[in-house]
Coordinates of C-alpha atoms in Angstrom, one line a residue:
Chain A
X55 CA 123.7 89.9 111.5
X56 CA 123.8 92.8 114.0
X57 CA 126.0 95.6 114.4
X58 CA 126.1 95.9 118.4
X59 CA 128.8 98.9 118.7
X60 CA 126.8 101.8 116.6
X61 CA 125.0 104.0 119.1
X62 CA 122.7 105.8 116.7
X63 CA 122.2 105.4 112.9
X64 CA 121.4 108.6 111.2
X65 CA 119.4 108.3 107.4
X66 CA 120.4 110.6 104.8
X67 CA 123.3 112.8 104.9
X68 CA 121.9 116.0 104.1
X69 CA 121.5 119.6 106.3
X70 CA 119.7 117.9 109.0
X71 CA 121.1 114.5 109.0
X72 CA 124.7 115.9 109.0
X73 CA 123.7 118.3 111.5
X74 CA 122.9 115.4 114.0
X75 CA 125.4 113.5 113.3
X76 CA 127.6 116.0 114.1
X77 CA 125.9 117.1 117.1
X78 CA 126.0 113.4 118.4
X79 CA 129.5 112.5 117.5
X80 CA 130.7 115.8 119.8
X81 CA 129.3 114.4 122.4
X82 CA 131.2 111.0 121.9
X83 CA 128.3 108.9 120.2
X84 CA 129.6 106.2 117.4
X85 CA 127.4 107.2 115.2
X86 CA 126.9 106.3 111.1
X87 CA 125.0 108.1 108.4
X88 CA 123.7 106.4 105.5
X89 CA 122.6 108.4 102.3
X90 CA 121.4 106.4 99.3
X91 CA 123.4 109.3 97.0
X92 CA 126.6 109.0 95.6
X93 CA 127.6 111.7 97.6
X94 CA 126.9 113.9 101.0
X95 CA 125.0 116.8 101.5
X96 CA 121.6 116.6 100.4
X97 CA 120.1 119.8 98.4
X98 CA 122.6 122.1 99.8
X99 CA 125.5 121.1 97.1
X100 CA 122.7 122.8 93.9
X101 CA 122.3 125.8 96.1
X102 CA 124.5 128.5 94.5
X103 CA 123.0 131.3 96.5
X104 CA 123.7 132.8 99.2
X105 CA 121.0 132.5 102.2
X106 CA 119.6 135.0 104.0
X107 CA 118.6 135.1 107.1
X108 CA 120.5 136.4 110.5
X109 CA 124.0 135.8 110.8
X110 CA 123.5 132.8 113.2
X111 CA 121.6 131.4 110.0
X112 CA 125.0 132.1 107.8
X113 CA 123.3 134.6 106.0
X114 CA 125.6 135.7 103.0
X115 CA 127.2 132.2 102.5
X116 CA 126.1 130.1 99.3
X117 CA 124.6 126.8 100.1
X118 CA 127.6 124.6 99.0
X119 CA 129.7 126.3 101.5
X120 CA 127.6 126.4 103.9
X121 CA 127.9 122.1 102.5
X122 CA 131.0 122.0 102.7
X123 CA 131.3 123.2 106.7
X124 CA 129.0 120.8 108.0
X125 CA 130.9 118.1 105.9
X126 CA 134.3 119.1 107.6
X127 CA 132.8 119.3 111.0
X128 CA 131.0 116.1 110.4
X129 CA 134.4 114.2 109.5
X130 CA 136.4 116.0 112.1
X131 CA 134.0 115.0 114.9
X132 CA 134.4 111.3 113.6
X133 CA 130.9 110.8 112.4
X134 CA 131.3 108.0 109.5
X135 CA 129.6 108.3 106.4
X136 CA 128.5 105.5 104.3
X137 CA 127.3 106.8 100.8
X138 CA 125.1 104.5 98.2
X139 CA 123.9 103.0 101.2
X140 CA 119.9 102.5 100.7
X141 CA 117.8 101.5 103.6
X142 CA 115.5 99.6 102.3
X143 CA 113.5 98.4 105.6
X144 CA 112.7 99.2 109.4
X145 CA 112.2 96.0 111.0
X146 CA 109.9 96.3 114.2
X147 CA 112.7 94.9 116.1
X148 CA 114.1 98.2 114.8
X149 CA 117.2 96.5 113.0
X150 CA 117.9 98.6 109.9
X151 CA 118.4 96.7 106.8
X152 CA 120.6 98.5 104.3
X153 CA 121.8 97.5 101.0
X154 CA 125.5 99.2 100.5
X155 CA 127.2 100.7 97.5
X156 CA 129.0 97.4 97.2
X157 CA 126.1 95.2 97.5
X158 CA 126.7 94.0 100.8
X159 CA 123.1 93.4 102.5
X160 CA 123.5 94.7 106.4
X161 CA 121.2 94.4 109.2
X162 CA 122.5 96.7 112.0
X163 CA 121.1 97.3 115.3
X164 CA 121.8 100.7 116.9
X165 CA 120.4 101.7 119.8
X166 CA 118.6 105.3 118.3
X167 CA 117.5 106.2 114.9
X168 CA 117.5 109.5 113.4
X169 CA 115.7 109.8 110.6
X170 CA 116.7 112.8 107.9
X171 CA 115.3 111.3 104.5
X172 CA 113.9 115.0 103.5
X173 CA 111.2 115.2 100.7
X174 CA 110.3 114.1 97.6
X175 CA 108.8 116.4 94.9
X176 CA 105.3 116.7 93.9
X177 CA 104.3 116.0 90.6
X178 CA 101.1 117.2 88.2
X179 CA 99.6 115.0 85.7
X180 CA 98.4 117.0 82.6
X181 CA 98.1 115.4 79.0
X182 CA 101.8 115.4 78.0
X183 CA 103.4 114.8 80.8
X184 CA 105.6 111.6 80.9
X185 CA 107.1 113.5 77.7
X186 CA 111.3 114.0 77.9
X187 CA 111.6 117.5 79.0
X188 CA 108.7 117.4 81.4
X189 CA 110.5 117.1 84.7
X190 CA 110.5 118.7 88.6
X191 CA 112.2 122.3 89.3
X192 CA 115.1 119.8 91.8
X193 CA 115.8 117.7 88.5
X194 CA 116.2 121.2 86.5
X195 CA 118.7 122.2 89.1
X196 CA 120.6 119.4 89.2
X197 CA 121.4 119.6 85.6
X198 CA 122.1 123.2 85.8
X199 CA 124.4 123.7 89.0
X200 CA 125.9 120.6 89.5
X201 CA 126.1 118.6 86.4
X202 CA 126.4 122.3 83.8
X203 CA 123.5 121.5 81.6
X204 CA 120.5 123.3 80.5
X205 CA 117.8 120.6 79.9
X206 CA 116.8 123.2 77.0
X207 CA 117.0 126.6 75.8
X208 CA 113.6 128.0 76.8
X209 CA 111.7 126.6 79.7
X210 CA 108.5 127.3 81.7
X211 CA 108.2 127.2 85.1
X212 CA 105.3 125.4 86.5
X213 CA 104.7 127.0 90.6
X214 CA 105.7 130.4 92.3
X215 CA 107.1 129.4 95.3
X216 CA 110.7 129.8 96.2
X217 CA 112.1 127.1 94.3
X218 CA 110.4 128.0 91.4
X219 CA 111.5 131.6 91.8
X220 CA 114.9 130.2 92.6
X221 CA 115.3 127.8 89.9
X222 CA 114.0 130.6 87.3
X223 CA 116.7 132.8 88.4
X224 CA 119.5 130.2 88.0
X225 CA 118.4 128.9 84.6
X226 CA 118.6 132.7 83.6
X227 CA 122.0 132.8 85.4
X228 CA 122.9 129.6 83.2
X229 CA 121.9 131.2 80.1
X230 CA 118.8 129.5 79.3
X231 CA 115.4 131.3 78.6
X232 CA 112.3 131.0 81.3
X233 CA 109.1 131.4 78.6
X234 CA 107.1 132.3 81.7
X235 CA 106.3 131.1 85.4
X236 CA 102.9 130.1 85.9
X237 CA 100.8 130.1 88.6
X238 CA 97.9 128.5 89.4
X239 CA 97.0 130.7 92.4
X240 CA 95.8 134.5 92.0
X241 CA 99.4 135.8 93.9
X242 CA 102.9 134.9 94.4
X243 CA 103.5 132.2 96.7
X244 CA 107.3 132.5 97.5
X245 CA 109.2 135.5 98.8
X246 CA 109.0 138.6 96.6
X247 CA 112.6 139.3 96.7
X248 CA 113.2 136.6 94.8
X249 CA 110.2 137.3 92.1
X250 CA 111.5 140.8 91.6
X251 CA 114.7 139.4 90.5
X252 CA 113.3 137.5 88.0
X253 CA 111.1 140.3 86.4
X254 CA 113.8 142.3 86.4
X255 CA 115.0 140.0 84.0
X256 CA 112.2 139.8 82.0
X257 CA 110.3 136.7 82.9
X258 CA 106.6 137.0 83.2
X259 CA 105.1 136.0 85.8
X260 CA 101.4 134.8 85.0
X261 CA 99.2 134.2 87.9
X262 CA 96.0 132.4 87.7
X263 CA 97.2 130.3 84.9
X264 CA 97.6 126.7 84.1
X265 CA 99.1 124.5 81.9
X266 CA 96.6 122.5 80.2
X267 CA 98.7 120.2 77.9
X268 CA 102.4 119.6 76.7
X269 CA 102.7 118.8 73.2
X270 CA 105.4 117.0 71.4
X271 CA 106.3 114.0 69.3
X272 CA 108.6 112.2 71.2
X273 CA 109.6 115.3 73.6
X274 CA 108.2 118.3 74.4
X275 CA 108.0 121.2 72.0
X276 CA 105.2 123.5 73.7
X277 CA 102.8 124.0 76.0
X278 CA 99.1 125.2 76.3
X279 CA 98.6 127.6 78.8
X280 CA 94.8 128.6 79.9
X281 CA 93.7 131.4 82.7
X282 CA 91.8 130.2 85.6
X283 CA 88.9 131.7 87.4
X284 CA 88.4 132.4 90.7
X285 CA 87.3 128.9 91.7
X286 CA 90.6 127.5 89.5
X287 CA 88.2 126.5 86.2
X288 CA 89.8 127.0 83.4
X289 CA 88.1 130.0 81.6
X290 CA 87.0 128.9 77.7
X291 CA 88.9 130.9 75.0
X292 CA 91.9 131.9 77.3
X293 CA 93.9 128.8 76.0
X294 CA 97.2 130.3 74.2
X295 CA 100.8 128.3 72.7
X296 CA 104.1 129.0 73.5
X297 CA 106.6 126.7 72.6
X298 CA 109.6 125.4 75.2
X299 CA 111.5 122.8 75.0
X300 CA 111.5 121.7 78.8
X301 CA 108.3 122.2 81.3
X302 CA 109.6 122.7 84.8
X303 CA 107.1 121.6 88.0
X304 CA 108.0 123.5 91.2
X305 CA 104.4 122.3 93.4
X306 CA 106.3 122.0 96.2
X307 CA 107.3 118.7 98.0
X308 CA 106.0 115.8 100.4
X309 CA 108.0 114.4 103.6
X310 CA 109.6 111.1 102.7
X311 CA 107.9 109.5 105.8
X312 CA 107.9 105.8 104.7
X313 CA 110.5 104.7 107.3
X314 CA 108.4 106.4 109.9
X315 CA 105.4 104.8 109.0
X316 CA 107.8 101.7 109.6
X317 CA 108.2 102.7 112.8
X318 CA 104.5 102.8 113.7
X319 CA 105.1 106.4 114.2
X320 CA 101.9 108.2 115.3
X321 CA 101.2 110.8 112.0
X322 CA 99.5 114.0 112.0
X323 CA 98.4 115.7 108.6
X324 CA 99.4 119.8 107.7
X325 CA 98.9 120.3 104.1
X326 CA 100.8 123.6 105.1
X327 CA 104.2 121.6 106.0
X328 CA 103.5 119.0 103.0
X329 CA 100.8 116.4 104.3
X330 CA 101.6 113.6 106.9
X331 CA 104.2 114.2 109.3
X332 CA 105.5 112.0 112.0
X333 CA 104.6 113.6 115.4
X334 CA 107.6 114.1 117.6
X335 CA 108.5 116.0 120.9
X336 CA 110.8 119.1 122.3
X337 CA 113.4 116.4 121.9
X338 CA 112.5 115.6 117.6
X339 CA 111.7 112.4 119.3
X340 CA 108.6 110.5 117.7
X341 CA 106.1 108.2 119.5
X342 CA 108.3 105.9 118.7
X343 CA 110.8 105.4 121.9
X344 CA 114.5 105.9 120.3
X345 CA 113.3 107.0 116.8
X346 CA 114.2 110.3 116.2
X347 CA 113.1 112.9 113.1
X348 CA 114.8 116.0 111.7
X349 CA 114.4 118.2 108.6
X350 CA 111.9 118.1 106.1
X351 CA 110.3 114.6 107.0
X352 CA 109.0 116.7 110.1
X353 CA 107.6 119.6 107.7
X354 CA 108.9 121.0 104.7
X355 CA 110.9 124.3 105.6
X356 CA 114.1 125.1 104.5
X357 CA 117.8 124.3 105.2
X358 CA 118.5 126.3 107.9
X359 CA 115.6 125.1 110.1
X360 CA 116.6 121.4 108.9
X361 CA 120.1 121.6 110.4
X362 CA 119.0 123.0 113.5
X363 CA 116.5 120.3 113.8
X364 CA 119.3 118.2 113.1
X365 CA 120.9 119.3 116.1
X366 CA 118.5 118.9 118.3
X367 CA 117.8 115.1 117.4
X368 CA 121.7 114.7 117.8
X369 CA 121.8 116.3 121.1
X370 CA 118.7 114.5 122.2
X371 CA 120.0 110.9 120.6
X372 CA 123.1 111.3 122.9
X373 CA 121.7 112.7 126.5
X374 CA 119.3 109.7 125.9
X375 CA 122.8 107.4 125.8
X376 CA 123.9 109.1 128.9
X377 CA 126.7 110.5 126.6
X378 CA 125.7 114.2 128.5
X379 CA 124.3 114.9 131.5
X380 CA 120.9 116.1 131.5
X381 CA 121.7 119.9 132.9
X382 CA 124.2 120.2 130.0
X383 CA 122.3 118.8 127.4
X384 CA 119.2 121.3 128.2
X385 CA 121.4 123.9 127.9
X386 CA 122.4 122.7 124.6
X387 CA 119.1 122.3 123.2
X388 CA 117.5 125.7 124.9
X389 CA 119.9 127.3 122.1
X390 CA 119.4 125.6 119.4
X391 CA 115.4 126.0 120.1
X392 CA 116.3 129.8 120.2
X393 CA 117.8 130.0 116.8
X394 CA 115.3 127.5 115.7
X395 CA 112.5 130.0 117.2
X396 CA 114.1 133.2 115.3
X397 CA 113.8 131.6 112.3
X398 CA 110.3 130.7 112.5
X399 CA 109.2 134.1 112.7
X400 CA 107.9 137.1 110.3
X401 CA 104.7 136.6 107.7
X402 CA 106.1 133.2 106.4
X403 CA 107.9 131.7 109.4
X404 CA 105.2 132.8 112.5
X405 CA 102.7 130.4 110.1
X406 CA 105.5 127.4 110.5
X407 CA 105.8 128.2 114.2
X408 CA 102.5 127.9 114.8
X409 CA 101.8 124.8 113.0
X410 CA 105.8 123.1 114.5
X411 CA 104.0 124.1 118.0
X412 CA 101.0 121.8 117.1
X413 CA 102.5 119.1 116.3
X414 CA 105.1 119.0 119.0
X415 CA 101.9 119.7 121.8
X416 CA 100.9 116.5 120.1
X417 CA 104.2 114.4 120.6
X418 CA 105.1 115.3 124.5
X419 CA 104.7 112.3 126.3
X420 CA 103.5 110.0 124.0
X421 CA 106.1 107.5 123.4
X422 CA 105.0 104.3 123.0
X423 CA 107.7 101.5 123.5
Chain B
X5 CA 96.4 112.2 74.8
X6 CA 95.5 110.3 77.9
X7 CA 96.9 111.7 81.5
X8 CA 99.0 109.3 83.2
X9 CA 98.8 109.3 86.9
X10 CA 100.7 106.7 87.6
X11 CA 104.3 106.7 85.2
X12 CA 105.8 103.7 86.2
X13 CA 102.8 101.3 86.0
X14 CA 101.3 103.5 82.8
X15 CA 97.4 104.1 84.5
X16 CA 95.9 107.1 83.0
X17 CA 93.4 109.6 84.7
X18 CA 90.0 107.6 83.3
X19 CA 91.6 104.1 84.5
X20 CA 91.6 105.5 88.4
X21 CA 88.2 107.2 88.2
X22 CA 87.2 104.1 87.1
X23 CA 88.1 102.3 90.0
X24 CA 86.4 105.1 92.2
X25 CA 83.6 104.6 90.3
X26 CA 83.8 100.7 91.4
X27 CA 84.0 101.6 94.9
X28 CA 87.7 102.3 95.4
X29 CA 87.4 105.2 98.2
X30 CA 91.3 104.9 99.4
X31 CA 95.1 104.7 98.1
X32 CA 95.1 101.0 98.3
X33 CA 91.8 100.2 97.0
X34 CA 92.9 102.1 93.9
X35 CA 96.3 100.6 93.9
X36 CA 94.3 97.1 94.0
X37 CA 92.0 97.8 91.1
X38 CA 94.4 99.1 89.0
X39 CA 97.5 98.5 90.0
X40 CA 98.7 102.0 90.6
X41 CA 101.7 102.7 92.4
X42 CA 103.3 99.7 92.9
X43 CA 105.7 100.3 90.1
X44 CA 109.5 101.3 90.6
X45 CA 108.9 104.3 92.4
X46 CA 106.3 102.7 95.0
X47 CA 103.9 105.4 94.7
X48 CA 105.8 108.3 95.5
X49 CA 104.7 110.0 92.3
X50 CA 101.4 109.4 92.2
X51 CA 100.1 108.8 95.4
X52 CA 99.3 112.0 96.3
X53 CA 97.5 112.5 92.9
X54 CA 95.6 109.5 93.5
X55 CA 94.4 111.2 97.1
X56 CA 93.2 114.5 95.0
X57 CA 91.3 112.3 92.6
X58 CA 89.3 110.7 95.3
X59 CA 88.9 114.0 97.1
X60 CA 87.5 115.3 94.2
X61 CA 85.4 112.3 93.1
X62 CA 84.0 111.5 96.4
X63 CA 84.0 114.4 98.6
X64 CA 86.3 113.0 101.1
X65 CA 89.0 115.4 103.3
X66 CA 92.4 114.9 102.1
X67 CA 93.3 114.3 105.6
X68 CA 91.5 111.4 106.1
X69 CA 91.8 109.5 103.4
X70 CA 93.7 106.3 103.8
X71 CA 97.2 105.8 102.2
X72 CA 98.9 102.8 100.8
X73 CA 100.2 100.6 103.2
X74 CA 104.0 100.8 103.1
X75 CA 106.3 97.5 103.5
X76 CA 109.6 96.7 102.7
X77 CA 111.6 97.3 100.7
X78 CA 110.4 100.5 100.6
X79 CA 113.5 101.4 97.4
X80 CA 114.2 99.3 94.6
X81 CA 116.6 96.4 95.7
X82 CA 117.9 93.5 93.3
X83 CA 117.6 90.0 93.9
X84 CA 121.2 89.4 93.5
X85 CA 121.8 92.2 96.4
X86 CA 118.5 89.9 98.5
X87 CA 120.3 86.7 97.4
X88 CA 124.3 87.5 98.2
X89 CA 126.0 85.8 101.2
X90 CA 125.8 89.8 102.8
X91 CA 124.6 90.7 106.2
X92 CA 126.8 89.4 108.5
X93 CA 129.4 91.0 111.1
X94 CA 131.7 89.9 109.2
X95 CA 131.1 91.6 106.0
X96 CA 130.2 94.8 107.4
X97 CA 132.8 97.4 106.8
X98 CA 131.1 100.0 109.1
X99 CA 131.4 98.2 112.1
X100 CA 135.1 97.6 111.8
X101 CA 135.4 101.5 111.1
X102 CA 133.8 102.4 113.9
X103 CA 135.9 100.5 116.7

């Protein structure tokens, strides 16, 4: 039940996983991704706007282009894609047990694993809220951009960093109604170009505020909204109704690290970059021999740093399979770190440098076979 | 209206403070009292609620408060997919793609 003649196994076919894949195959690795989706890409296929950035970073160019390019390079380089494909375990032997689209139960055995599996988002718990129509900001904007639904005609938006700014914006775009955005903290947390977009438009913006409940039968029909103080206690009286018919949570997201705990990955915890992280080198190798990371199981950031990343692992994965030689390959990745570097910079990105430095000072040279 | 924590096993807010109350002080000695987050979605919802709650109830730093043990499968899988012929050089498509 092995599969002898894969050189490295990539998991989830999104930015950073294609990006690897890619990266790999050009330099002649037989490599596979596996995405448990019904089709590649990750988040970038939702993303309807255009990224900014520095040209390098594709600035200008909406997200599903910027899709669709890494798809066509990923099939052109002869990277295989297997979609519907879930990995369901990490066997200390390192075989890969995968459950295809088909039903077929596999067990392969590459010789490198990169793992891309992104994040999950984070949820709140407030009275009300397994109610229909409570539901994350990603779920919101998978109804709207790709499958052309509004999950109802007014929402609110739960969280003020850039997805909930983003996800206001394209609800508004789609013709629905945002009753507010609420935040629990006393400023915005995302980037204020997107916020000003969004009060242009109207949408309130109500920081230091909660929600307390959702009401609603059997879905949800409003909300109770209350001000906080400075130490985030709700302050008595401020408690006010509006009524929406869908309750959006943008709280931002947490590395889907389970295959990496698998691993027996050595984990370090930044609440900045969403919790526990796997630690990994220069090379997005872990202390892992052979197990490689890339994207947002390394630190949530965003999917230009992801497909960098994703590079780097590739290039990495394939100078450790003697596919390049060593003086090429560093050459390689000293660019990749350079783009990777200008990204990282600025009031948001110097604050992801810094904590991307700390956990790659704690990954050199401690692989453990 | 009670606050679920955890959706897919239905434990409300009270149920888990309970269980820190008994002496539960990480992920899995919460998940053992009350069965939290070993539903469908293995804890991905509610597992880093569950890590707050403690935080707040005993004082603890996020950081070091012990997760959930994780084991396979770590996604949903059917017994008919754990139970079919499968596996197998044979049967796997990939492989004969890739030569």
């Amino acid at each position: 039940m092995t599969q002898a003649d894969t050189d490295i196994i990539v998991i989830g076919a999104g930015p950073a996983g294609l990006s690897a894949a890619a990266e790999a195959a050009r330099l002649g690795a037989a490599v596979l991704v596996l995405d448990e989706n019904d089709r590649p890409g990750g988040q970038l296929f939702k993303q309807i706007h255009k990224f900014f950035g520095s040209k390098d970073h594709r600035a200008g160019v909406r997200g599903y282009a910027i899709g669709d390019s890494l798809l066509a390079e990923t099939a052109r380089l002869g990277a295989r894609i297997e979609l519907g494909a879930v990995v369901y375990a990490i066997y200390p032997d390192r075989r890969v047990a995968v459950i295809t689209a088909d039903q077929r139960r596999l067990l392969l055995n590459p010789k490198k694993i990169i793992l891309a599996t992104g994040a999950s988002e984070n949820a709140l718990a407030f009275p009300g809220c397994t109610l229909p129509g409570v539901m994350s900001a990603g779920a919101v904007q998978t109804m709207v951009n790709l499958h052309r639904v509004l999950p109802a005609e007014k929402t609110i938006m739960i969280g003020s960093g850039n997805v909930g700014l983003i996800v206001s914006y394209q609800i508004r775009q789609a013709g629905g109604q945002v009753a507010a955005l609420v935040e629990a903290a006393p400023a915005i947390g995302g980037y204020g170009v997107h916020a000003a977009k969004i009060s242009r438009l109207g949408v309130p913006i109500l920081t230091g505020h909660t929600v307390k409940c959702v009401h609603g039968v059997d879905r949800v029909e409003g909300v109770t909204l209350v001000a906080l103080d400075d130490r985030f206690r709700p302050v008595p009286g401020s408690e006010r109704d509006v009524a929406v018919g869908c309750v959006a949570i943008a709280v931002g997201l947490t590395p889907l690290a389970e295959l990496a705990l698998m691993c027996g990955c050595k984990f370090t915890y930044i609440p900045k970059l969403g919790g526990h992280l796997p630690v990994h080198d220069d090379n997005m190798e872990t202390t892992a021999a052979g197990i490689y990371v890339a994207g947002d199981i390394t630190g949530v950031e965003e999917a230009s740093s992801a497909m960098e990343e994703g590079r780097l692992a590739g290039i990495a994965a394939a100078e450790a399979l003697g596919r390049v030689a060593p003086q090429e390959a560093a050459a390689l990745k000293q660019a990749v770190w350079a783009r990777l570097n200008a990204l990282r910079t600025g009031r948001f990105g110097q604050a992801r440098r810094d904590a991307k430095e700390q956990i790659t000072a704690e990954g050199r040279g401690a692989h453990v076979s | 209206m009670s606050k679920h924590i955890c959706r897919c096993e239905e434990v409300n807010e009270d149920e888990i403070r309970q269980a820190i109350a008994e002496g539960a002080t990480t992920v899995t000695g919460v998940k053992r009292r009350t069965g939290a987050g070993m539903g469908l979605c293995q804890g991905r919802t509610c597992r880093r609620l569950i890590v707050g709650l403690i935080a707040a109830e005993t004082g603890q730093n996020p950081a070091e408060i012990e997760t959930s043990s994780v084991r396979p499968p770590v996604r949903p899988v059917t017994v008919e997919a754990l139970l079919s012929p499968g596996g197998g050089s044979a049967g796997c498509k990939c492989r004969e793609e890739n030569k």
